[in-house]
PDB file of C-alpha atoms in Angstrom:
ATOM      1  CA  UNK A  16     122.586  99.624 115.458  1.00 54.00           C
ATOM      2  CA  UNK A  17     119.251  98.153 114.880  1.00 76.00           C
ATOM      3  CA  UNK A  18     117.693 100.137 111.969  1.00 92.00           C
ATOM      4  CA  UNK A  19     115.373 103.146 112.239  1.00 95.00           C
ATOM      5  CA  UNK A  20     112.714 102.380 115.005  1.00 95.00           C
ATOM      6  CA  UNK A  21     108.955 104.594 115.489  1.00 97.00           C
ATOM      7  CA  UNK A  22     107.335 105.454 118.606  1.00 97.00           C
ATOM      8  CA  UNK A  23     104.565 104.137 119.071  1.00 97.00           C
ATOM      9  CA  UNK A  24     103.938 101.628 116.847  1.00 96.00           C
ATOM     10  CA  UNK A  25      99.879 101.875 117.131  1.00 96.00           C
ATOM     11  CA  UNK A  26      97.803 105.157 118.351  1.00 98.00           C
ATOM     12  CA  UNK A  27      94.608 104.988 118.685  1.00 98.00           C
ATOM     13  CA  UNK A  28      93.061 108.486 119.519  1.00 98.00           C
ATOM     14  CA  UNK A  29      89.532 110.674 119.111  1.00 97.00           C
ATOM     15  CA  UNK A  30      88.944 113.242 116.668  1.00 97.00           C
ATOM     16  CA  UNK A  31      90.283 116.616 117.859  1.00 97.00           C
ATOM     17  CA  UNK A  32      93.281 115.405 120.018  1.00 98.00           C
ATOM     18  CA  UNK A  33      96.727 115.868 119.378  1.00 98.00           C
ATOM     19  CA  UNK A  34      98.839 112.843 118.763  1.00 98.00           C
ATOM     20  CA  UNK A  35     103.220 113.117 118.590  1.00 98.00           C
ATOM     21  CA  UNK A  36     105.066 110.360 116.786  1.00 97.00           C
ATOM     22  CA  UNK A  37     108.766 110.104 117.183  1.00 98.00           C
ATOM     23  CA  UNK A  38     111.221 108.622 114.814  1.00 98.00           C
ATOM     24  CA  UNK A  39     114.912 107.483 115.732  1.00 97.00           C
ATOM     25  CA  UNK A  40     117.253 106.950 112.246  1.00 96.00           C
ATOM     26  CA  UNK A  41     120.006 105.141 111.617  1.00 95.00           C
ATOM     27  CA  UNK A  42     123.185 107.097 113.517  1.00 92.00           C
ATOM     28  CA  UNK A  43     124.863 108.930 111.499  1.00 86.00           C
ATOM     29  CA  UNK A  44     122.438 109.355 108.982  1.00 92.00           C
ATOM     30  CA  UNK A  45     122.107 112.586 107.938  1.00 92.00           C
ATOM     31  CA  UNK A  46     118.859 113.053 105.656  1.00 94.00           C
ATOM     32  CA  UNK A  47     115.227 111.388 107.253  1.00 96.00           C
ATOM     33  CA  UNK A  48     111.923 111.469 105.714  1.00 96.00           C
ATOM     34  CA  UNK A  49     108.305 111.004 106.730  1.00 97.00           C
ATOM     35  CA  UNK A  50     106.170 109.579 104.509  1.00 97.00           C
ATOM     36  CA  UNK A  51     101.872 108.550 104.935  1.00 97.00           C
ATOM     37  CA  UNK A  52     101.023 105.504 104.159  1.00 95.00           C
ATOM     38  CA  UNK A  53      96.872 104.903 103.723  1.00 95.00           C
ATOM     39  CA  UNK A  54      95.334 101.764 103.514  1.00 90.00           C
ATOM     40  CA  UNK A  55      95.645  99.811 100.124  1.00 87.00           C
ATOM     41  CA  UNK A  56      97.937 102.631  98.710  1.00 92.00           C
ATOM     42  CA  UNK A  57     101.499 102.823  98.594  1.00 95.00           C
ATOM     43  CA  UNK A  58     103.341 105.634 100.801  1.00 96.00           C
ATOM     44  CA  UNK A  59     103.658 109.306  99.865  1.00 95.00           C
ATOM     45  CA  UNK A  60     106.257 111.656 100.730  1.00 95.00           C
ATOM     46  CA  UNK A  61     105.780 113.716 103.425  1.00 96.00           C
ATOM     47  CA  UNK A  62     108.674 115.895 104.044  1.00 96.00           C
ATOM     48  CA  UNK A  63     112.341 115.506 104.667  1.00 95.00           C
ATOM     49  CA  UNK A  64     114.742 116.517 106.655  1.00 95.00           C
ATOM     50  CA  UNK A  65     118.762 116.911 106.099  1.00 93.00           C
ATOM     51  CA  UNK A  66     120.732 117.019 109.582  1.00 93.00           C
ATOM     52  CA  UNK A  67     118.393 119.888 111.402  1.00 93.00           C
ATOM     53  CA  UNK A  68     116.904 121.494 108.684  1.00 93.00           C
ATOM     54  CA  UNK A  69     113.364 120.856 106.921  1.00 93.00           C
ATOM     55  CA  UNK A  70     113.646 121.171 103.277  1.00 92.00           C
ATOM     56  CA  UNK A  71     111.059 120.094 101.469  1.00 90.00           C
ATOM     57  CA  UNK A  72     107.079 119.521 102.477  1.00 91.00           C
ATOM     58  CA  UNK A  73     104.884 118.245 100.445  1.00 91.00           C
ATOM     59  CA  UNK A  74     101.574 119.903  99.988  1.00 89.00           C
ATOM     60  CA  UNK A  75      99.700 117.148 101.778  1.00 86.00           C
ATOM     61  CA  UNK A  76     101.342 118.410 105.062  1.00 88.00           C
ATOM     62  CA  UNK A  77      98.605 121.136 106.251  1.00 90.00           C
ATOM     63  CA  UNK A  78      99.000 122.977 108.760  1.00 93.00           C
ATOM     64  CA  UNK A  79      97.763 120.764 111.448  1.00 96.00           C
ATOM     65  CA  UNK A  80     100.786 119.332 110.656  1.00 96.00           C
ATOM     66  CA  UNK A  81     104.593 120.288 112.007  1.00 96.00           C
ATOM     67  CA  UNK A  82     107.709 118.036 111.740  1.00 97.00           C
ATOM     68  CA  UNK A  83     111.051 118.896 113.808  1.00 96.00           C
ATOM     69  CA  UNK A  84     114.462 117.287 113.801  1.00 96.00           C
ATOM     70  CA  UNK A  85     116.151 119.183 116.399  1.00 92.00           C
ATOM     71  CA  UNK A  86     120.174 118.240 116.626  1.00 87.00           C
ATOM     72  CA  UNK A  87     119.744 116.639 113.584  1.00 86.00           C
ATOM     73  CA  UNK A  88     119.237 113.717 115.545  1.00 92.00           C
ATOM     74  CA  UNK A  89     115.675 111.913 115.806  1.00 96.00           C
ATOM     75  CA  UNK A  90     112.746 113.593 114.437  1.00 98.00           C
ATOM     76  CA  UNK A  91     109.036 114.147 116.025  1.00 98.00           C
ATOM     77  CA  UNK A  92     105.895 114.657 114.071  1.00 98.00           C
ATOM     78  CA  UNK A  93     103.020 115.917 115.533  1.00 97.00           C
ATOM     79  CA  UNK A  94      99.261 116.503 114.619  1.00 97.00           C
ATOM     80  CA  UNK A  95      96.801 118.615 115.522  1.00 97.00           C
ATOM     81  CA  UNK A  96      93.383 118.463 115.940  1.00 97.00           C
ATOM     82  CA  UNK A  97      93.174 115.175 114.629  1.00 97.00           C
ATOM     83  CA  UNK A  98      90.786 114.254 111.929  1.00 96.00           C
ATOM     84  CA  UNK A  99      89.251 110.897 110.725  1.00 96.00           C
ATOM     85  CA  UNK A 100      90.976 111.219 107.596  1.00 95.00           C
ATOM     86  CA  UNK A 101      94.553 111.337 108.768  1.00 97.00           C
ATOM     87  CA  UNK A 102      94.120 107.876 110.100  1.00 97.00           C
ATOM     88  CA  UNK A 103      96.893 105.882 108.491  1.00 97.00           C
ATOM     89  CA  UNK A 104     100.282 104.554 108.614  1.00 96.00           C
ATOM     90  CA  UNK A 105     102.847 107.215 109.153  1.00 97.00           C
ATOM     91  CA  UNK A 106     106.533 105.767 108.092  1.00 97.00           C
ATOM     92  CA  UNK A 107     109.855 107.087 109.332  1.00 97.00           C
ATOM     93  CA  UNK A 108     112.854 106.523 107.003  1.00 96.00           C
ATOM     94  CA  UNK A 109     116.863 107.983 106.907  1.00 95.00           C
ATOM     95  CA  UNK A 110     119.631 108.056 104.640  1.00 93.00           C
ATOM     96  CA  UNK A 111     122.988 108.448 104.610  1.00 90.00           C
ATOM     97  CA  UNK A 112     124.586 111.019 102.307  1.00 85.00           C
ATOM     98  CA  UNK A 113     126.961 110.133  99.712  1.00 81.00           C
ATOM     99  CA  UNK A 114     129.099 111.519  96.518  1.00 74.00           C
ATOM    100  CA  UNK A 115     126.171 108.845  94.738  1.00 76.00           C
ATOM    101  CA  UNK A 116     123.793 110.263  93.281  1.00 73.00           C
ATOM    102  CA  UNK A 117     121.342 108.203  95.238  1.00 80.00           C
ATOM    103  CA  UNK A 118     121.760 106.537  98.721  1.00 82.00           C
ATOM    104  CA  UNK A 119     119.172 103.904  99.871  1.00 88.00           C
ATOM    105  CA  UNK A 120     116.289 104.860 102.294  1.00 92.00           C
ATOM    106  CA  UNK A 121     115.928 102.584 105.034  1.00 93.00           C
ATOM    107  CA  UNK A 122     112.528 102.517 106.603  1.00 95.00           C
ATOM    108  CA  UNK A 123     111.249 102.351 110.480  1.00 94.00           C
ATOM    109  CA  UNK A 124     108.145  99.947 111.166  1.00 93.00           C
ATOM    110  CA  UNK A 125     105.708 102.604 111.140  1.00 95.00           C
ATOM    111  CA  UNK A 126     103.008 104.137 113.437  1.00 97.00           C
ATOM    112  CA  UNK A 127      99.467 103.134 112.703  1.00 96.00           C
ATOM    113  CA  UNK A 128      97.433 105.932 113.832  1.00 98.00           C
ATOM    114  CA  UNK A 129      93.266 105.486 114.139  1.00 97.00           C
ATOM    115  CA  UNK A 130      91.662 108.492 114.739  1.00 97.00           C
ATOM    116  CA  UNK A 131      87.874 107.185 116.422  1.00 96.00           C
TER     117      UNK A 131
ATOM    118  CA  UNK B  20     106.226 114.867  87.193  1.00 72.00           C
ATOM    119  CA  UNK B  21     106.809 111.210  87.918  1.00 79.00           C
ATOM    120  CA  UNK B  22     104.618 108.877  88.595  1.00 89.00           C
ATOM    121  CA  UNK B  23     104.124 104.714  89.107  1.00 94.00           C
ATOM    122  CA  UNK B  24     101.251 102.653  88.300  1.00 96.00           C
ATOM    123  CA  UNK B  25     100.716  98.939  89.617  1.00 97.00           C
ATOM    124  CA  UNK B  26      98.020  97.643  87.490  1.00 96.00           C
ATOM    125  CA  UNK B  27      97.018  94.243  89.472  1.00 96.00           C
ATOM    126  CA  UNK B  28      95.960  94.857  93.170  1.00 96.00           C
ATOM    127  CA  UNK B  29      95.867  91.482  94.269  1.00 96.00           C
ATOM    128  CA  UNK B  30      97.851  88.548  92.838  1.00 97.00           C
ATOM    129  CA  UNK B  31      97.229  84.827  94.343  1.00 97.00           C
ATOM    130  CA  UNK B  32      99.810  82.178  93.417  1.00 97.00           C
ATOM    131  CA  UNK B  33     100.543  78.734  94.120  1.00 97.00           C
ATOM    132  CA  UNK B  34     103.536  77.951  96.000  1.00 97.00           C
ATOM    133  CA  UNK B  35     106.453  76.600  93.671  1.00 97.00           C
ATOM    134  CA  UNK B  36     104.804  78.308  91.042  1.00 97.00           C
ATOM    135  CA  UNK B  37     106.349  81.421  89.508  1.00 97.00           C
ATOM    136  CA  UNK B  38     105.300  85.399  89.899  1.00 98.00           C
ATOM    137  CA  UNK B  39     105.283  88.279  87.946  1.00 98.00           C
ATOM    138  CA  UNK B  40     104.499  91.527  89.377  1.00 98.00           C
ATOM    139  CA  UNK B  41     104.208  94.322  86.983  1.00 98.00           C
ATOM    140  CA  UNK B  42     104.988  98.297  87.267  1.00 97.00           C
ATOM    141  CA  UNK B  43     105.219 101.290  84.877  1.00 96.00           C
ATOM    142  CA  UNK B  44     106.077 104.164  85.193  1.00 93.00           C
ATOM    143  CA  UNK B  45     106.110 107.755  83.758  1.00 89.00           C
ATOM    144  CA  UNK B  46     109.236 109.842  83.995  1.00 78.00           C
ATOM    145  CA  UNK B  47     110.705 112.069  81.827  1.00 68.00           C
ATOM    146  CA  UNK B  48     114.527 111.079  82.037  1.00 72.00           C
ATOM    147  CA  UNK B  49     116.036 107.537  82.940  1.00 70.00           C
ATOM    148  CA  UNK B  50     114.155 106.679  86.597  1.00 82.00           C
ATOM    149  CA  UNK B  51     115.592 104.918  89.220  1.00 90.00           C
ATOM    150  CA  UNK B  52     113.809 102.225  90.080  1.00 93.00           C
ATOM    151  CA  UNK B  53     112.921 100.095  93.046  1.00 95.00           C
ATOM    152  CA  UNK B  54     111.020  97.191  94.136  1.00 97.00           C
ATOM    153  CA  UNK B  55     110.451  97.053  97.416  1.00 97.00           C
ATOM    154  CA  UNK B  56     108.194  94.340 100.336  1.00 97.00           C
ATOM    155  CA  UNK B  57     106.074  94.854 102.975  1.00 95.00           C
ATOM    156  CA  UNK B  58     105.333  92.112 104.802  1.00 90.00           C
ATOM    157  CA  UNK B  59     102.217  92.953 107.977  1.00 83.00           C
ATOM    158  CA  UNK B  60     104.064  94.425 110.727  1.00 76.00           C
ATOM    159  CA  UNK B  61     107.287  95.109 109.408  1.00 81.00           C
ATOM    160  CA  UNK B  62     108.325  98.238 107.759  1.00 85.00           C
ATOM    161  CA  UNK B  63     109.725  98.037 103.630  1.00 93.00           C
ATOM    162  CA  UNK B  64     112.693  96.309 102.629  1.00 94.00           C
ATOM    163  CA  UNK B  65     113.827  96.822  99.516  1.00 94.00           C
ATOM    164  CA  UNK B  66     114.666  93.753  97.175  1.00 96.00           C
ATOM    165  CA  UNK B  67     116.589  95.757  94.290  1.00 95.00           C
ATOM    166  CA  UNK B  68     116.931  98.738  92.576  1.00 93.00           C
ATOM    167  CA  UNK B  69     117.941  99.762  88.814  1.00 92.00           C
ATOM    168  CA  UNK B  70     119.718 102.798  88.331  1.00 88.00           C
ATOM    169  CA  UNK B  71     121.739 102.137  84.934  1.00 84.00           C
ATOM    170  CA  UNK B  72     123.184  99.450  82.977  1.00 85.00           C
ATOM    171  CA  UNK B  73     122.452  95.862  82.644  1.00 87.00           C
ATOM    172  CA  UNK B  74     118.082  95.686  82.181  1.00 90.00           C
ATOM    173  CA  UNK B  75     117.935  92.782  83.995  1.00 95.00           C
ATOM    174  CA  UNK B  76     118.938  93.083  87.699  1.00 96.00           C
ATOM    175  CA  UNK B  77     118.846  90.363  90.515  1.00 96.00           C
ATOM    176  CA  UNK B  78     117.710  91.574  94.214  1.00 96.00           C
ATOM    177  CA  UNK B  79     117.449  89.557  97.221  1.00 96.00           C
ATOM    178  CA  UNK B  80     114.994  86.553  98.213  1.00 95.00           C
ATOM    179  CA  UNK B  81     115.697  84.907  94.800  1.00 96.00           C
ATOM    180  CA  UNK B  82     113.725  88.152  92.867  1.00 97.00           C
ATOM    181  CA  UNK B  83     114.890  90.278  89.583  1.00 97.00           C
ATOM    182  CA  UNK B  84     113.569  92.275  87.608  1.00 98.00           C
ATOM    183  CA  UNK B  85     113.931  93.988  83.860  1.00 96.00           C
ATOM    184  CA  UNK B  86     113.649  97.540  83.268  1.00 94.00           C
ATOM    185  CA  UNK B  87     112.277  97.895  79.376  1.00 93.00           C
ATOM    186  CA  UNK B  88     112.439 101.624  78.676  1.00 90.00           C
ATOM    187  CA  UNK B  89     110.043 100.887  75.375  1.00 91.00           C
ATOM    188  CA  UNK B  90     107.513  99.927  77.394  1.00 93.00           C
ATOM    189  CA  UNK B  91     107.817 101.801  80.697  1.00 92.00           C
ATOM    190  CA  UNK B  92     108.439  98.813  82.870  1.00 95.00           C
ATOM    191  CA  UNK B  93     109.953  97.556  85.389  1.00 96.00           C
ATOM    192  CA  UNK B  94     108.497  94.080  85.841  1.00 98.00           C
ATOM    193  CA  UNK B  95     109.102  91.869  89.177  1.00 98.00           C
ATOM    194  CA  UNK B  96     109.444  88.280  88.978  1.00 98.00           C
ATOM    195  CA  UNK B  97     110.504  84.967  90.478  1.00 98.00           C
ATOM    196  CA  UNK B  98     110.865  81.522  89.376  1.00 97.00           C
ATOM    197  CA  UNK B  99     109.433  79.973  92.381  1.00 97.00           C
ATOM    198  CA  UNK B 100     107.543  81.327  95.090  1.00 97.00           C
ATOM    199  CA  UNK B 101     107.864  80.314  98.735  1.00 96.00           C
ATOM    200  CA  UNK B 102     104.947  80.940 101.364  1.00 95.00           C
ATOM    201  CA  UNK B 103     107.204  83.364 103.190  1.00 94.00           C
ATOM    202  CA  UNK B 104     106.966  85.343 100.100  1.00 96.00           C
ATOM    203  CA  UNK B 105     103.226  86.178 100.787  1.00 96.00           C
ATOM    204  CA  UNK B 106     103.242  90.050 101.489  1.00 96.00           C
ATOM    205  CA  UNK B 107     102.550  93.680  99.594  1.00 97.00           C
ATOM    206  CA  UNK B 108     104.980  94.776  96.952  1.00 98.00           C
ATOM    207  CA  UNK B 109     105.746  98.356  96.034  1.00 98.00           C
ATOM    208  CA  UNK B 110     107.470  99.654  92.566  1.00 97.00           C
ATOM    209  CA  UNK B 111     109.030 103.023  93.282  1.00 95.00           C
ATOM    210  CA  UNK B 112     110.857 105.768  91.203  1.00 93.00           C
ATOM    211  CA  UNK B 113     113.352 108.509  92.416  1.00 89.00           C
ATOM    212  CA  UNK B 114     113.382 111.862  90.701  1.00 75.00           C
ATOM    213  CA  UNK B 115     117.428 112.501  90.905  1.00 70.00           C
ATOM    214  CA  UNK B 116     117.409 115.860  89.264  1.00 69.00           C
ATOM    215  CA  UNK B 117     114.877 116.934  92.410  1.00 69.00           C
ATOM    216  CA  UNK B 118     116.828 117.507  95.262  1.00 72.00           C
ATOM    217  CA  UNK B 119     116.285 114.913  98.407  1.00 78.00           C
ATOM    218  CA  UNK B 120     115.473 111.803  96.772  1.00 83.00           C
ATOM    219  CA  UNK B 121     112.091 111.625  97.609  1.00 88.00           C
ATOM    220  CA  UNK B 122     110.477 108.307  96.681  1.00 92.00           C
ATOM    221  CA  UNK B 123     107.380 108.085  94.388  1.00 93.00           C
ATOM    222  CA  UNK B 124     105.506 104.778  95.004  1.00 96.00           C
ATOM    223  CA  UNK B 125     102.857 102.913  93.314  1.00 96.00           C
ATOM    224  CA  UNK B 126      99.775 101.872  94.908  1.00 96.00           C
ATOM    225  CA  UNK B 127     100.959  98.192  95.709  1.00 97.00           C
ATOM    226  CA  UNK B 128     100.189  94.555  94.790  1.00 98.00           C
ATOM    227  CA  UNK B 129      98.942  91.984  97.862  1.00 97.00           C
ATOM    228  CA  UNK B 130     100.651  88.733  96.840  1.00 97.00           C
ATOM    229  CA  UNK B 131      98.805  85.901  98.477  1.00 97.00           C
ATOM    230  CA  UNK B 132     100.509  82.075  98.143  1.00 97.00           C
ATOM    231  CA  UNK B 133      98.391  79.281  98.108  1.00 96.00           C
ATOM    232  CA  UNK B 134      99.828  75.868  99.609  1.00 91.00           C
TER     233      UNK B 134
END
């Protein structure tokens, strides 16, 4: 297993279009997260996802917005109507799920997205 | 709720000399803590985590840190740093009494190494 990979690594599309990035964890793993990453700040959650289900979004998801795991197996996230400001780094990470309290995230490359 | 501030945004250092990176953070309970790299094109690694026990902890690359709960810290360092070592570091706290481990991060520090 190579680590948790993102498809595609750069977008690059105009204001108004949709855009679908797709995120492929670690097998096995059961929780994965999305988090946005803009430029010269660190990443913020997203939302998360444990096997199929969504349980947590944070409030900077709007609804242009909508994240699916289906099979509890890779995840897509997809935006709508695209808008200059969502124009950052979007990162994919998974975990495994443990009796620890905490297991370690590991994270994809990314997907820069640039919305023209 | 939680929160992590990184108070230098850009920190240039000669290579071989040393590095401190610093972090605090506001929490209510005992964080855990994390320290993690990006280097341009590659996604986050971490380099070492605190959850309990001993302050000082050692990650990987030749880094540790020391978690000082008087002073809300959780300062990086390393002796001697390498040009491979140029890239953005992130401090980063985990709620564990919020369900999902979600990852709080701070706004980064750009390390640049001179030759």
């Amino acid at each position: 297993d190579t680590g948790v990979s993102q498809n595609p690594r750069h977008k690059i599309t105009k204001r108004g279009q949709n855009v679908t990035f797709r995120c492929d964890p670690i097998s096995e793993h059961n929780r994965l997260y999305w988090y946005r990453q803009t430029l010269g700040q660190g990443p913020e959650f997203l939302t998360y996802f444990q096997n199929e289900a969504q349980l947590e979004k944070s409030r900077l998801l709007s609804d242009r917005f909508s994240a699916e795991r289906p099979k509890g197996s890779f995840s897509t996230l997809e935006i709508q109507r695209t808008e200059q400001g969502d124009s950052a780094m979007y990162l994919c990470a998974s975990s495994p799920i443990t009796a620890s309290s905490y297991n370690e995230q590991f994270f994809g490359p990314g997907t820069r997205l640039t919305v023209l | 709720a939680q929160s992590v501030t990184q108070p230098d945004i850009h920190i240039t250092v000669s290579e071989g000399a040393s590095l401190e990176l610093r972090c605090n953070y506001s929490y209510g309970a005992t964080p855990y803590l994390f320290w993690y790299v990006q280097s341009p094109g590659q996604g986050l690694q971490l380099l070492l985590k605190y959850f309990s026990g001993d302050t000082l902890v050692q990650g990987i690359k030749g880094f540790e840190a020391e978690f000082k709960r008087s002073q809300s810290s959780f300062n990086l360092r390393k002796p001697s740093v390498h040009w491979s070592d140029a890239a953005e570091y992130f401090c980063a706290v985990v709620s564990i009494k919020a369900a999902g481990n979600k990852l709080t991060f701070g706004g980064g520090t750009r390390v640049l190494v001179k030759p």
